[in-house]
XYZ file of C-alpha atoms in Angstrom:
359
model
C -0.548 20.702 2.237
C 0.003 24.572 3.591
C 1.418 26.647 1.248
C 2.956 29.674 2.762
C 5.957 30.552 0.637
C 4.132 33.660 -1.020
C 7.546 35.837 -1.220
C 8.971 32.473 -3.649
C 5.689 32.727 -5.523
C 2.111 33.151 -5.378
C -0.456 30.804 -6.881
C -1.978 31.367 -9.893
C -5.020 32.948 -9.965
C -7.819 31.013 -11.962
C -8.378 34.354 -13.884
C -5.018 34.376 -15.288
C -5.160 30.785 -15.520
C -8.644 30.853 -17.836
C -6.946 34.276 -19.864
C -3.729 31.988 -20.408
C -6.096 28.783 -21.758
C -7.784 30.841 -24.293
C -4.180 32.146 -26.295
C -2.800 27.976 -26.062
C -5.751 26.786 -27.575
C -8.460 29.818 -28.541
C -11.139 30.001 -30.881
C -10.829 26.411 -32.907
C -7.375 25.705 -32.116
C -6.473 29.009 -33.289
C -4.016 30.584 -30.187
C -1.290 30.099 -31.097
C -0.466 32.492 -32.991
C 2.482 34.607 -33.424
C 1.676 38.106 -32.198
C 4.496 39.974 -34.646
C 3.208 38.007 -37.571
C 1.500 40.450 -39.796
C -2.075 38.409 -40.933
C -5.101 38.233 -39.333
C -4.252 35.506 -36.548
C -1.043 37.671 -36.005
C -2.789 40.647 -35.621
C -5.257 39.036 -33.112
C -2.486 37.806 -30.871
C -0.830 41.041 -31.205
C -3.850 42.868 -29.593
C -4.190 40.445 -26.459
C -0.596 41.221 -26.108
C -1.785 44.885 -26.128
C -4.515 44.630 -24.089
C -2.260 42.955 -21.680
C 0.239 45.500 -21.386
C -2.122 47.931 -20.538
C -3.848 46.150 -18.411
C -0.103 45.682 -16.104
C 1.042 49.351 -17.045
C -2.035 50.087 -15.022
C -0.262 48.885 -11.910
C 2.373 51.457 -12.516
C 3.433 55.082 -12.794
C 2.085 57.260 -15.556
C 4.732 58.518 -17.964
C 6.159 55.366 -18.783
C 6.695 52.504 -21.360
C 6.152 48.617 -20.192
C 8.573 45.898 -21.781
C 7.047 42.602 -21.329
C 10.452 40.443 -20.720
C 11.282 36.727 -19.614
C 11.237 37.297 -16.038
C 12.279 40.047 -13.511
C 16.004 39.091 -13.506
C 16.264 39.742 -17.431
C 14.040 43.269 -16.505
C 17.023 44.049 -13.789
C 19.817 43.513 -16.433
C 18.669 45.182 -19.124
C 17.697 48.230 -17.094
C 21.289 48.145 -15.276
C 22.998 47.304 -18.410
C 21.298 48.791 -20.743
C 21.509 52.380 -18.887
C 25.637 51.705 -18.710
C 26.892 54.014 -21.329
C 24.021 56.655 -20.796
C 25.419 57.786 -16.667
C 27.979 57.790 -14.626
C 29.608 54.457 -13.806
C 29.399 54.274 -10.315
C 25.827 52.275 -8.819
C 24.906 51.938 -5.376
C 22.485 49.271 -4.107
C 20.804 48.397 -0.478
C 22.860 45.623 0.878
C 19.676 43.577 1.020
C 18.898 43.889 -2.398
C 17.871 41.082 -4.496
C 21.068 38.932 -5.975
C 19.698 39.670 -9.857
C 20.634 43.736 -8.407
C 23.496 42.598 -6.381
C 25.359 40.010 -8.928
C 24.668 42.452 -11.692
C 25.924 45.835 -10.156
C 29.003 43.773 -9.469
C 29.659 42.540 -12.445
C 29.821 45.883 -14.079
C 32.028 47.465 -11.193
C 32.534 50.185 -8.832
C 29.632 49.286 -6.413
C 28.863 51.338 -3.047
C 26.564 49.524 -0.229
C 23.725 51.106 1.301
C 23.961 49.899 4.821
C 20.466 49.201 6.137
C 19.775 49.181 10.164
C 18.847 46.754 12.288
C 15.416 46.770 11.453
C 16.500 46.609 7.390
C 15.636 50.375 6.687
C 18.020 52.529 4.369
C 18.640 56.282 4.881
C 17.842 58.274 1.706
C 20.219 60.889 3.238
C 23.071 58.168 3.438
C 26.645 59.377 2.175
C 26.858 58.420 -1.599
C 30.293 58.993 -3.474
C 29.834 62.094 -6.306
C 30.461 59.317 -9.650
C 27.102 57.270 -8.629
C 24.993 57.222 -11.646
C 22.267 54.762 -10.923
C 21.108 53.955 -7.054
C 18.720 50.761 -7.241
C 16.702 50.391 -3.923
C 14.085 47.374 -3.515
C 10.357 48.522 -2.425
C 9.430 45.379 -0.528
C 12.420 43.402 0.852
C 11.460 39.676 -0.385
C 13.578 38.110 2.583
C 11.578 40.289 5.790
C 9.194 42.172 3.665
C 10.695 45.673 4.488
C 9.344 48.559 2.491
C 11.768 51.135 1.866
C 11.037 54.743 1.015
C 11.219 54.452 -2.132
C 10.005 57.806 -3.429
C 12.741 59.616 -0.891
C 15.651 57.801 -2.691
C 13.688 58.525 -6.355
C 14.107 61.918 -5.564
C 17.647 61.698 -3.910
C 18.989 60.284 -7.365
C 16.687 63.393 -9.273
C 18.742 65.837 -7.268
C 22.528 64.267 -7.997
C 21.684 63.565 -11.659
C 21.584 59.761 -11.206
C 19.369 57.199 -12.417
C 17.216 55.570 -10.253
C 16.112 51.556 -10.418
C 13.116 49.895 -8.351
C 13.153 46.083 -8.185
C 9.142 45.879 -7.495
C 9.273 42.542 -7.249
C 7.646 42.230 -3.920
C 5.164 45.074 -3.829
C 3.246 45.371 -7.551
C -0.032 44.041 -7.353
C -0.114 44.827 -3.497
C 0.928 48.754 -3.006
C 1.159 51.273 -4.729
C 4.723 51.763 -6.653
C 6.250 54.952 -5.942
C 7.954 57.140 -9.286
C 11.265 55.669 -10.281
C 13.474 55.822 -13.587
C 13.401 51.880 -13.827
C 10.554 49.636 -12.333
C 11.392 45.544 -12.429
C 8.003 43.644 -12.212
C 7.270 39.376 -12.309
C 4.250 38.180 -12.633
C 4.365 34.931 -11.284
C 5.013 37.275 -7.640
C 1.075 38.620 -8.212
C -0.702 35.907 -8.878
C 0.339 35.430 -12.450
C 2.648 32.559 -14.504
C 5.852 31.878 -14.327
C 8.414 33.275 -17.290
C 7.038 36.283 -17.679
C 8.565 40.088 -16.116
C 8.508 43.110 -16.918
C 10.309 46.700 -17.282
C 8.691 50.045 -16.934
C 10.983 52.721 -17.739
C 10.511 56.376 -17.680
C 9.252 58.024 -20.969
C 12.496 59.562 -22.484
C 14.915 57.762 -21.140
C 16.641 55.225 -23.389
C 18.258 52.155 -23.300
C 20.710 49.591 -24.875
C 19.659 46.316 -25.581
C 21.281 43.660 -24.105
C 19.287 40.943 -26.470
C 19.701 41.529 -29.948
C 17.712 39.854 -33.014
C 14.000 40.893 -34.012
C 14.147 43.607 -31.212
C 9.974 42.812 -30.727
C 9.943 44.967 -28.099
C 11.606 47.950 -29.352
C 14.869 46.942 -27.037
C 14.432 43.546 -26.491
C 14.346 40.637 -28.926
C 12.350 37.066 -28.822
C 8.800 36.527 -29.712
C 6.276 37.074 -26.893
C 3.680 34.374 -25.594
C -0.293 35.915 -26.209
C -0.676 33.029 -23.417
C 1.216 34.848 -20.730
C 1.165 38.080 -21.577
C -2.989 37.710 -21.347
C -2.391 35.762 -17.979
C -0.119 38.701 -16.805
C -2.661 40.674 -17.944
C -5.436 39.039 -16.546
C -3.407 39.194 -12.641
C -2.684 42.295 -12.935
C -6.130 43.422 -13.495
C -7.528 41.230 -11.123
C -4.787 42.841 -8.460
C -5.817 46.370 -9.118
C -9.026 45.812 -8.887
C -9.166 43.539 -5.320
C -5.666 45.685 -4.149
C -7.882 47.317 -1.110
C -9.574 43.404 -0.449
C -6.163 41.456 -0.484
C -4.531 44.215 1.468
C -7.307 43.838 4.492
C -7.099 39.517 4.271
C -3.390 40.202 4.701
C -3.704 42.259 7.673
C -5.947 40.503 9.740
C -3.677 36.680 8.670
C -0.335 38.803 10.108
C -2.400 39.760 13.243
C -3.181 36.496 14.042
C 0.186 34.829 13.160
C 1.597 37.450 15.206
C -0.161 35.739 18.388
C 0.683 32.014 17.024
C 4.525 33.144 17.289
C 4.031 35.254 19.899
C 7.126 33.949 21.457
C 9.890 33.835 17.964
C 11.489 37.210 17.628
C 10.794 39.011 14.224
C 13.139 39.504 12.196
C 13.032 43.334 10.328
C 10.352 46.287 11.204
C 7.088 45.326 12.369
C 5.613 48.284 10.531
C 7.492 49.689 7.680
C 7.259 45.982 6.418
C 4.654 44.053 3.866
C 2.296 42.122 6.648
C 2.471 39.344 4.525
C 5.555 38.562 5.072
C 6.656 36.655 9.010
C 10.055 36.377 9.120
C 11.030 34.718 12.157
C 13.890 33.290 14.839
C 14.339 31.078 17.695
C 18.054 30.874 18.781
C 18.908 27.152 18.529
C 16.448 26.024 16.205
C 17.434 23.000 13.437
C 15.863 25.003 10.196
C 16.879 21.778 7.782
C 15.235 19.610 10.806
C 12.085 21.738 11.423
C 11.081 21.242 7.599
C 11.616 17.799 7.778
C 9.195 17.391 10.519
C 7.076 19.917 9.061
C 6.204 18.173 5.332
C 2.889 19.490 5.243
C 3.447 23.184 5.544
C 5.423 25.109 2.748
C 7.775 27.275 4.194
C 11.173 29.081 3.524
C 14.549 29.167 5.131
C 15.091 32.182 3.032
C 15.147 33.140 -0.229
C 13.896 31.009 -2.980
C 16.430 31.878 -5.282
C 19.517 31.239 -2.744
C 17.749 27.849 -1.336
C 20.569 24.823 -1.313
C 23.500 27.405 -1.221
C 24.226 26.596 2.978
C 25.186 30.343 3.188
C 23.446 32.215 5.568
C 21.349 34.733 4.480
C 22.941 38.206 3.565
C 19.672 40.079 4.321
C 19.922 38.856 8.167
C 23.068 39.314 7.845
C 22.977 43.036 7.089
C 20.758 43.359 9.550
C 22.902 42.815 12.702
C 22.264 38.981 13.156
C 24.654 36.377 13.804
C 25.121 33.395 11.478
C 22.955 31.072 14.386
C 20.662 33.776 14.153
C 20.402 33.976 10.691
C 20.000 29.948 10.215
C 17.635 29.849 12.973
C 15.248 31.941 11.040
C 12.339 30.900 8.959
C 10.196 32.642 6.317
C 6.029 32.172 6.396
C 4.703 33.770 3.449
C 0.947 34.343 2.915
C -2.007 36.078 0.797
C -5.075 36.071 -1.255
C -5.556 32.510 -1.220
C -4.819 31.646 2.384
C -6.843 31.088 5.322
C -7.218 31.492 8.793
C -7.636 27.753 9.107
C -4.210 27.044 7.359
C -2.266 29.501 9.487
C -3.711 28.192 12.613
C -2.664 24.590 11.965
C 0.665 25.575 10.183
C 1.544 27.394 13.585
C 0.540 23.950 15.736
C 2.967 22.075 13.512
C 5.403 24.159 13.524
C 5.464 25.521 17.573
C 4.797 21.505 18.300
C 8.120 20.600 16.059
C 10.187 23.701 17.312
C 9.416 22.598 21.265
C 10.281 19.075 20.482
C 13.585 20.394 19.376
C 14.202 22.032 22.702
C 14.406 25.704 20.807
């Protein structure tokens, strides 16, 4: 099988895999150990956790605290709910922001869109009403891969007192993250395992927690895994170091799926985008029918996290296409771990079953 559903998640790196063995088992059965325990065994497990954290806050901006959490969803609540009683109530989000962002800014009320244009950039000079106290912009769109400027909207929120939220998702491990108030990581999106996230918020800014109990992490409860914080850990390390490398594989696999779909139109920028993202359209294809006849290569219709919901995608959506259009698109995600080989033959498969189709 293909696998190139990347933006979904990424395969786990043996690295993290061999760094999450050692805290199941470890030293004579000894692992699994829990890291707020106060003997020795605790106190081991408590410094892998350590070095882990470290290790990830590496990928991110100086002048901050990481909290390890259970994924990036539970990092996005707690920094939008947590920050409630400390702004203004008013948030404004991209409209192609992830749902965690989208469901949860809802839920507490008086939301204001970003609009994004047709090639699923936002304006940092947009018109923002004067009560918005938090403005959460994406850096990498996981839908098209769009990479938003970030930094411009960090500084946009600086000037009218609001606070400012990064889902990071998409781009830690693989750019550089720009300064924000609130930073939303997963690790299972870098190589890492899955249950596992993170928040990085800005030193002197506090929060409210939104899980009470043992409060292990200062402002959120629950007792943390040594086994995948040290495989976070472990990716994150691995990422930094092999950032430049991964970033160069990337390029030259976009290139050449660029000339294998020649003939699809792209869907979002072709250069303010993450190159290892292709998303993709032909107007009439059968998505549901095209991954039927396609079994062997792992693919998206969209987002992971929406799949089986029949709704057309609000990210195409917001970006000027038409419901066809927006069900006639597919999703190729790849990175450090695929090959030229794969994307070749993925392309034959998929061309050969989109021609036979008619589209």
């Amino acid at each position: 099988m293909i696998y190139l559903d990347y933006q979904a998640t990424t395969p786990l790196a043996p690295e993290a895999r061999e760094a999450m063995l050692r805290w199941l088992d470890g030293p004579d059965g000894m692992g699994f150990a829990n890291p707020h325990s106060p003997h020795r065994m605790g106190r081991q497990a408590a410094a892998a956790v350590e070095v882990a954290r470290e290790r990830v806050a590496a990928l991110l901006p100086p002048g901050g605290r990481m909290i390890f959490t259970g994924n990036a969803c539970e990092a996005v609540n707690l920094a939008m709910r947590g920050s409630a009683t400390r702004r203004k109530a008013g948030i404004a989000c991209s409209a192609i922001e992830h749902a965690s962002v989208r469901d949860t800014a809802r839920a507490l009320g008086q939301v204001t869109e970003i609009r994004v244009d047709q090639k699923g950039l936002t304006d940092p000079a947009a018109d923002l009403p004067d009560d918005i106290g938090l403005i959460a912009v994406m850096s990498v769109n996981n839908e098209i891969g769009t990479v938003q400027p970030v930094g411009e909207w960090y500084r946009r929120a600086q000037e009218s007192g609001a606070l400012f939220l990064c889902d990071a998702v998409q781009a830690c491990g693989k750019r550089e993250i720009a300064g924000a108030d609130m930073i939303a990581i997963s690790a299972h999106k870098m190589h890492g395992p899955k249950g596992i996230g993170a928040l990085w918020v800005r030193d002197g800014l506090e929060l409210d927690p939104q899980v009470t109990g043992g409060l292990q992490e200062g402002i959120r409860s629950g007792t943390l895994s040594p086994a995948l914080c040290a495989a976070f850990g472990a990716a994150a390390e691995l990422a930094k170091a092999r950032m430049a490398e991964d970033a160069a594989h990337i390029e030259a696999l976009w290139r050449r799926a660029r000339e294998l779909f020649a003939d699809w139109t792209l869907n979002g920028s072709a250069e303010a985008r993450w190159h290892g993202n292709l998303n993709i359209r032909k107007d009439g294809l059968d998505v549901a029918r095209l991954m039927s006849d396609c079994r062997e290569v792992m693919f998206s219709a969209g987002s992971a996290c929406a799949s089986g919901s029949g709704a057309p995608s609000h990210v195409l959506r917001a970006i000027g296409l038409t419901d066809a259009q927006a069900k006639s698109s597919i999703r190729l995600g790849f990175g450090r771990y695929t090959t030229h080989a794969e994307i070749e033959e993925a392309a034959g498969l998929i061309n050969a079953a989109a021609e036979a189709q008619g589209a």
